[in-house]
XYZ file of C-alpha atoms in Angstrom:
469
model
C -55.405 74.876 -216.257
C -54.504 71.203 -215.820
C -52.879 72.009 -212.430
C -56.017 73.862 -211.347
C -58.212 70.877 -212.316
C -56.023 68.484 -210.404
C -56.133 70.691 -207.389
C -59.899 70.999 -207.577
C -60.293 67.236 -208.002
C -58.275 66.482 -204.832
C -60.336 69.119 -202.978
C -63.638 67.583 -204.100
C -62.784 63.942 -203.496
C -61.237 64.204 -200.065
C -63.216 66.727 -198.164
C -63.940 70.370 -197.951
C -61.318 71.163 -195.301
C -58.126 69.540 -196.463
C -56.076 69.347 -199.671
C -52.849 67.418 -199.963
C -50.141 66.709 -202.511
C -46.735 65.144 -202.558
C -43.857 67.629 -202.631
C -40.123 67.401 -203.097
C -37.541 67.774 -200.407
C -36.911 71.460 -201.278
C -40.349 72.289 -199.959
C -39.486 70.921 -196.466
C -37.600 73.109 -193.996
C -36.779 72.650 -190.331
C -36.359 75.672 -187.976
C -34.479 74.376 -185.044
C -32.418 77.578 -184.606
C -35.524 79.517 -183.349
C -35.613 80.277 -179.614
C -38.456 80.714 -177.248
C -40.858 78.309 -178.947
C -43.078 75.977 -176.871
C -46.212 73.979 -176.946
C -48.975 73.681 -174.410
C -48.935 70.690 -172.109
C -51.348 69.032 -169.670
C -51.658 66.000 -167.408
C -51.984 62.623 -169.161
C -55.402 61.109 -169.228
C -55.093 57.435 -168.387
C -52.352 54.879 -167.473
C -51.905 51.514 -165.791
C -49.415 51.326 -163.014
C -49.461 48.962 -160.015
C -49.577 50.565 -156.589
C -46.802 48.186 -155.633
C -44.428 49.432 -158.371
C -41.069 50.973 -157.873
C -40.671 54.786 -157.453
C -39.860 55.440 -161.131
C -43.181 53.844 -162.130
C -45.067 55.793 -159.500
C -43.450 59.027 -160.628
C -44.752 58.173 -164.096
C -48.296 57.408 -162.722
C -48.464 60.804 -160.915
C -48.415 62.518 -164.287
C -51.909 61.187 -165.165
C -55.415 61.964 -164.141
C -56.777 58.427 -164.025
C -54.560 55.454 -163.122
C -55.704 51.802 -162.724
C -53.415 50.503 -159.906
C -54.333 46.859 -159.105
C -56.853 44.982 -156.977
C -59.228 47.093 -154.945
C -59.286 44.332 -152.249
C -55.580 43.701 -152.248
C -54.649 43.442 -148.542
C -51.302 45.191 -149.234
C -53.134 48.261 -150.541
C -54.202 50.358 -147.562
C -54.901 54.090 -147.286
C -51.746 54.657 -145.273
C -49.744 52.629 -147.808
C -51.063 54.717 -150.662
C -50.544 57.953 -148.792
C -46.865 57.180 -148.021
C -46.350 56.418 -151.750
C -47.965 59.683 -152.849
C -50.684 57.867 -154.731
C -53.530 59.713 -153.096
C -52.427 62.788 -155.054
C -53.332 61.176 -158.336
C -56.924 62.574 -159.072
C -58.421 59.162 -159.787
C -56.352 56.338 -158.330
C -58.653 53.427 -159.086
C -58.715 49.748 -158.131
C -59.275 46.679 -160.280
C -62.341 44.451 -159.828
C -63.448 41.382 -161.674
C -67.152 42.238 -162.365
C -68.874 38.858 -162.813
C -67.128 36.627 -160.284
C -64.873 36.211 -157.314
C -62.040 33.906 -156.185
C -62.678 31.650 -153.209
C -59.274 30.690 -151.768
C -59.157 26.965 -150.991
C -56.617 27.731 -148.219
C -59.416 29.362 -146.298
C -57.838 32.815 -146.093
C -60.900 34.697 -147.403
C -62.445 38.065 -146.670
C -65.635 38.253 -144.689
C -67.718 39.140 -147.725
C -66.368 36.107 -149.620
C -67.143 33.920 -146.576
C -70.751 35.153 -146.737
C -70.917 34.496 -150.458
C -69.558 31.069 -150.040
C -71.882 30.217 -147.197
C -74.814 31.304 -149.259
C -73.386 30.191 -152.604
C -76.573 28.241 -153.587
C -78.409 31.572 -153.841
C -75.636 34.069 -154.488
C -73.686 32.315 -157.189
C -74.618 30.632 -160.531
C -72.092 27.729 -160.061
C -72.364 26.712 -156.429
C -71.098 23.158 -157.288
C -68.864 24.225 -160.214
C -67.514 24.077 -162.810
C -64.727 26.419 -161.829
C -63.876 27.371 -165.409
C -61.469 30.310 -164.967
C -59.274 28.706 -162.267
C -59.099 25.417 -164.180
C -58.227 27.054 -167.553
C -55.448 29.057 -165.965
C -54.055 26.200 -163.924
C -54.849 27.869 -160.592
C -54.865 25.189 -157.904
C -55.450 27.684 -155.153
C -58.879 28.896 -156.030
C -62.414 28.248 -157.149
C -64.152 30.965 -159.211
C -67.806 31.584 -158.303
C -69.944 33.742 -160.611
C -72.384 36.142 -159.018
C -76.114 35.757 -159.468
C -77.007 39.316 -160.366
C -80.647 38.448 -160.166
C -80.368 38.215 -156.409
C -81.215 41.708 -155.239
C -79.725 41.132 -151.766
C -76.427 40.033 -153.362
C -76.418 42.969 -155.767
C -76.810 45.501 -152.881
C -74.231 43.780 -150.659
C -71.806 43.675 -153.577
C -72.124 47.500 -153.976
C -71.681 47.964 -150.181
C -68.568 45.681 -150.173
C -66.946 47.653 -152.948
C -67.516 50.933 -151.039
C -65.915 49.344 -147.954
C -62.969 48.021 -149.910
C -62.407 51.524 -151.451
C -62.504 53.091 -148.002
C -60.018 50.615 -146.608
C -57.621 50.602 -149.595
C -57.720 54.392 -150.209
C -58.713 53.900 -153.925
C -61.272 56.476 -155.086
C -62.598 54.702 -158.096
C -63.008 51.287 -159.718
C -62.093 49.481 -162.968
C -64.362 46.654 -163.893
C -62.948 43.781 -166.077
C -65.388 41.513 -168.001
C -67.712 44.449 -167.810
C -70.298 43.739 -170.528
C -71.334 40.405 -169.215
C -71.332 38.798 -172.666
C -69.441 35.699 -171.402
C -72.801 34.394 -170.081
C -73.973 33.588 -173.605
C -70.873 31.554 -174.600
C -71.095 27.800 -174.856
C -68.935 26.999 -171.794
C -71.120 29.197 -169.526
C -74.400 27.703 -170.820
C -75.120 25.900 -167.648
C -74.775 29.123 -165.547
C -77.019 31.042 -167.898
C -79.610 28.349 -167.591
C -79.434 28.505 -163.888
C -79.996 32.276 -163.951
C -83.016 31.961 -166.257
C -84.520 29.154 -164.134
C -84.176 31.266 -160.939
C -85.219 34.535 -162.506
C -87.492 33.875 -165.577
C -88.546 37.598 -165.695
C -85.067 39.020 -165.579
C -82.224 39.525 -168.201
C -78.741 38.909 -166.953
C -77.091 41.914 -168.747
C -79.913 44.196 -167.653
C -79.065 43.210 -164.056
C -75.476 44.098 -164.717
C -76.693 47.482 -165.832
C -78.640 47.791 -162.619
C -75.397 47.191 -160.736
C -73.655 50.028 -162.611
C -76.625 52.282 -162.041
C -76.422 51.775 -158.250
C -72.731 52.704 -158.322
C -73.413 55.754 -160.486
C -76.294 56.917 -158.167
C -73.861 56.665 -155.276
C -71.425 58.998 -157.113
C -68.745 56.361 -157.383
C -66.228 56.935 -160.244
C -65.635 53.846 -162.308
C -64.295 52.736 -165.715
C -65.522 49.639 -167.466
C -63.820 47.284 -169.910
C -65.790 46.831 -173.198
C -69.221 47.620 -171.833
C -69.950 48.837 -175.367
C -70.477 45.257 -176.313
C -73.849 45.497 -174.479
C -74.286 49.282 -175.168
C -78.088 49.178 -175.065
C -78.152 48.084 -171.416
C -74.937 49.527 -170.055
C -73.488 52.671 -171.611
C -76.242 54.997 -170.210
C -74.780 54.299 -166.761
C -71.148 54.572 -167.685
C -68.752 57.565 -167.962
C -65.572 55.947 -169.419
C -65.445 52.632 -171.207
C -62.260 50.890 -172.410
C -61.489 49.065 -175.691
C -58.599 46.707 -176.061
C -56.367 46.105 -179.076
C -58.525 47.955 -181.596
C -55.444 49.758 -182.949
C -52.432 47.586 -182.081
C -51.762 44.428 -180.084
C -48.793 42.184 -179.308
C -48.639 38.662 -180.592
C -46.297 35.726 -180.167
C -43.697 35.314 -182.911
C -43.325 31.525 -182.717
C -39.516 32.064 -182.728
C -36.774 32.696 -180.272
C -34.020 35.318 -180.089
C -31.194 36.242 -177.886
C -31.861 39.531 -176.012
C -29.143 41.557 -174.369
C -29.218 41.092 -170.627
C -31.962 38.429 -170.792
C -30.428 35.555 -172.836
C -32.590 33.359 -175.125
C -36.280 34.291 -175.138
C -38.678 31.770 -176.642
C -41.732 32.860 -178.593
C -40.867 36.593 -178.136
C -43.604 39.079 -178.920
C -43.959 41.402 -181.860
C -46.371 44.225 -182.597
C -49.489 43.617 -184.747
C -50.496 46.909 -186.273
C -53.578 45.477 -187.916
C -55.254 43.344 -185.191
C -58.939 43.314 -186.231
C -58.906 40.307 -188.554
C -56.328 37.742 -189.471
C -56.238 39.108 -192.985
C -56.223 42.812 -192.143
C -53.529 44.751 -193.873
C -54.478 48.369 -193.391
C -56.008 51.046 -191.194
C -59.570 50.732 -192.542
C -60.595 47.704 -190.419
C -59.698 49.510 -187.221
C -61.490 52.668 -188.330
C -64.684 50.724 -189.006
C -64.924 49.881 -185.315
C -63.653 53.271 -184.206
C -66.472 54.873 -186.237
C -68.977 52.499 -184.544
C -67.755 53.479 -181.072
C -67.908 57.175 -182.038
C -71.634 56.685 -182.803
C -72.083 55.152 -179.354
C -70.190 58.084 -177.777
C -72.562 60.580 -179.370
C -75.586 58.421 -178.573
C -75.029 58.291 -174.867
C -73.503 61.701 -174.300
C -76.768 63.036 -172.804
C -76.699 60.144 -170.289
C -73.311 61.244 -169.026
C -70.976 59.064 -171.219
C -67.762 61.041 -171.838
C -65.296 58.994 -173.789
C -63.685 55.748 -174.753
C -60.239 54.767 -173.516
C -58.312 52.953 -176.231
C -55.872 50.579 -174.542
C -53.397 49.149 -177.028
C -50.585 46.597 -176.534
C -47.136 46.883 -178.051
C -44.096 44.703 -178.079
C -40.668 46.309 -177.666
C -38.713 47.312 -180.710
C -35.675 45.181 -181.270
C -32.292 46.581 -182.374
C -29.288 44.529 -183.272
C -26.328 44.978 -180.921
C -23.805 43.748 -183.433
C -24.269 43.913 -187.255
C -23.100 40.404 -187.895
C -24.328 38.635 -184.726
C -27.989 38.010 -183.827
C -28.159 39.650 -180.367
C -30.852 42.302 -179.841
C -31.502 45.019 -177.395
C -34.886 46.315 -176.460
C -36.033 49.783 -177.410
C -39.105 51.929 -176.777
C -41.593 51.146 -179.543
C -41.887 54.828 -180.547
C -43.431 54.166 -183.881
C -46.192 52.063 -182.293
C -46.858 54.511 -179.549
C -47.317 57.382 -181.919
C -49.463 55.261 -184.345
C -51.691 54.118 -181.426
C -52.091 57.733 -180.168
C -52.697 59.293 -183.527
C -55.337 56.673 -184.560
C -57.312 57.172 -181.327
C -57.123 60.959 -181.694
C -58.734 60.809 -185.132
C -62.031 60.630 -183.167
C -60.794 62.416 -179.959
C -60.529 59.382 -177.678
C -58.375 58.831 -174.639
C -55.490 56.411 -175.465
C -52.667 54.540 -173.852
C -50.294 51.887 -175.178
C -48.936 49.263 -172.815
C -45.719 47.353 -173.282
C -46.306 44.415 -171.013
C -42.877 42.803 -171.568
C -41.165 45.821 -170.071
C -43.447 48.644 -168.923
C -40.569 51.127 -168.735
C -40.584 51.201 -172.554
C -44.137 52.572 -172.753
C -43.352 55.918 -171.263
C -43.449 58.826 -173.728
C -44.196 62.507 -173.515
C -46.821 62.189 -176.238
C -49.514 61.808 -173.534
C -48.781 65.227 -172.068
C -49.138 67.374 -175.160
C -52.326 69.475 -175.307
C -54.077 69.309 -178.702
C -56.890 71.456 -177.494
C -60.454 71.054 -178.701
C -61.370 68.914 -181.748
C -62.351 70.672 -184.969
C -64.644 69.595 -187.706
C -67.244 66.852 -187.837
C -64.786 64.025 -188.315
C -61.321 63.018 -189.540
C -60.529 63.649 -193.196
C -58.984 61.434 -195.874
C -55.656 62.556 -197.229
C -56.028 62.473 -200.974
C -52.324 62.289 -201.979
C -51.555 59.172 -199.885
C -53.456 56.491 -198.038
C -53.910 58.281 -194.751
C -56.134 60.392 -192.518
C -55.915 63.676 -190.636
C -57.807 65.290 -187.768
C -57.407 68.893 -186.666
C -57.599 70.395 -183.187
C -57.372 73.978 -182.002
C -53.737 73.463 -180.934
C -52.516 71.004 -183.502
C -53.386 67.991 -185.661
C -52.707 64.230 -185.918
C -51.860 62.293 -189.058
C -51.965 58.507 -189.681
C -50.749 56.808 -192.895
C -50.794 53.239 -194.092
C -47.403 51.575 -194.891
C -45.371 53.046 -197.691
C -42.014 51.849 -198.963
C -40.472 55.239 -199.585
C -40.013 58.510 -197.696
C -42.749 61.042 -198.504
C -42.773 64.793 -198.388
C -46.362 65.804 -197.932
C -47.993 69.206 -198.247
C -51.242 69.578 -196.322
C -53.551 72.582 -196.823
C -56.478 73.313 -194.618
C -58.428 76.180 -193.165
C -57.653 74.772 -189.725
C -53.823 75.177 -190.106
C -52.912 78.625 -188.766
C -50.984 80.844 -191.248
C -47.272 81.567 -190.697
C -47.083 79.662 -187.482
C -44.285 77.640 -186.083
C -45.413 74.037 -185.636
C -43.742 71.278 -183.612
C -43.233 67.884 -185.125
C -43.286 65.833 -181.889
C -42.111 62.539 -183.365
C -39.003 64.124 -185.006
C -38.507 66.692 -182.239
C -38.251 69.506 -184.782
C -39.947 72.757 -185.622
C -41.628 73.436 -188.973
C -43.520 76.605 -190.222
C -46.819 76.886 -191.998
C -47.183 79.069 -195.045
C -49.355 82.093 -195.748
C -51.840 79.820 -197.485
C -52.564 77.700 -194.364
C -50.326 74.870 -195.590
C -47.580 72.795 -194.102
C -44.966 70.404 -195.622
C -44.020 67.412 -193.480
C -41.513 64.607 -193.864
C -42.794 61.027 -193.458
C -40.169 58.298 -192.892
C -41.697 54.803 -192.723
C -39.961 52.481 -190.282
C -39.541 48.857 -191.352
C -39.974 45.765 -189.227
C -36.549 44.503 -188.275
C -37.513 40.842 -188.902
C -39.837 40.957 -191.908
C -38.318 44.138 -193.507
C -41.924 45.225 -194.351
C -42.804 48.998 -193.972
C -45.044 49.886 -191.001
C -47.848 52.374 -190.780
C -47.085 55.629 -188.938
C -48.717 58.214 -186.742
C -47.607 61.784 -186.305
C -48.574 64.595 -184.040
C -48.108 68.283 -184.868
C -48.539 71.104 -182.308
C -48.780 74.830 -182.819
C -46.348 77.132 -181.055
C -48.147 78.385 -177.924
C -49.089 82.033 -177.912
C -49.230 83.782 -174.517
């Protein structure tokens, strides 16, 4: 009777669809001797690979539907160049653009559109006499950064036309806009520019004009992705199909120390992964989930306007492995734990996700992006009662995320969404498991520890059902 009450309590507290409890090792079984098992796969959704990359990187890019590939007005990127490299075969090979501003090269080597902007800078830009904030802050002595006056209708239309011409010349068939929400204009250092805008256009709102720019692109049928337009969702998301977040799940940060890395020598202030990047005192998944939940509301709110999904871009440092037990030399490894955690967290609410390892982009490549989870099930993710974690089910599998734990855990999950007596692939451990006749599965969770702090890390896992022909 006590066991039944415990079972009922877990069921009641943590949702109508999932029950969980810790098991012992005897409940866990691997079936790697079974032949003919497979899972469904698909193209990846989104990646970042420069069009000027080596062939290995381009081969990686060709596995994705949408790839951001560098400056749309880069003179090296031409349609013939992209064709020779096979880039035109990527469904959406899109070029980068800085939405609010442009660089004027002091050397004089500027495009015709930039020459026109500069000539008319007292009506087309908000800082015709400076300050040139971005170039100065980054120590760029070769440029001046001029910010567009979006209240100028002639400028707005010419800007759209120029982007179309740049796409035609370069061969890119879409755009990625950085600084997309326009919120910079309200910061203290841009106060003078904002005042200039309001003085010139007392009846207009800057961010509303940015929305007008996106609307013109949408009306022309141009495919584009924005970076953090959700920060002005009221004015912008109704014109946008895909919007990106950055570092809502993981990010990289400087360690303040130096180490010796195999093949590279001493590296000062090497980067490590921050698994809880929202606040300085964040220590768990909940802070990220708070903002993921908010963005999920936006996704539902603007679905009727054509908004499809958020792209969660997360940053990771490499993992570090000691080359010799007693000597502090490290080699770089793919941050597999971070990649899976980033992926599983985003999939709790069915988002597109990619994790970038900026220190060595070869280390970000993983097959996780090509597994087909199918369609999402249920209204939302569910809390796992037996441990501090969350699960989300799909028609072809499910994802699991768990906060740090010091010990290995064998966890039994029971849900109506888990097919009975089905072989299930544990992608992280590259092993096959099998569900029971009661729609339950026992999994093994090994928590990796940070090599420097020795603290346990959170984990993400992906489980996929054996494909049925």
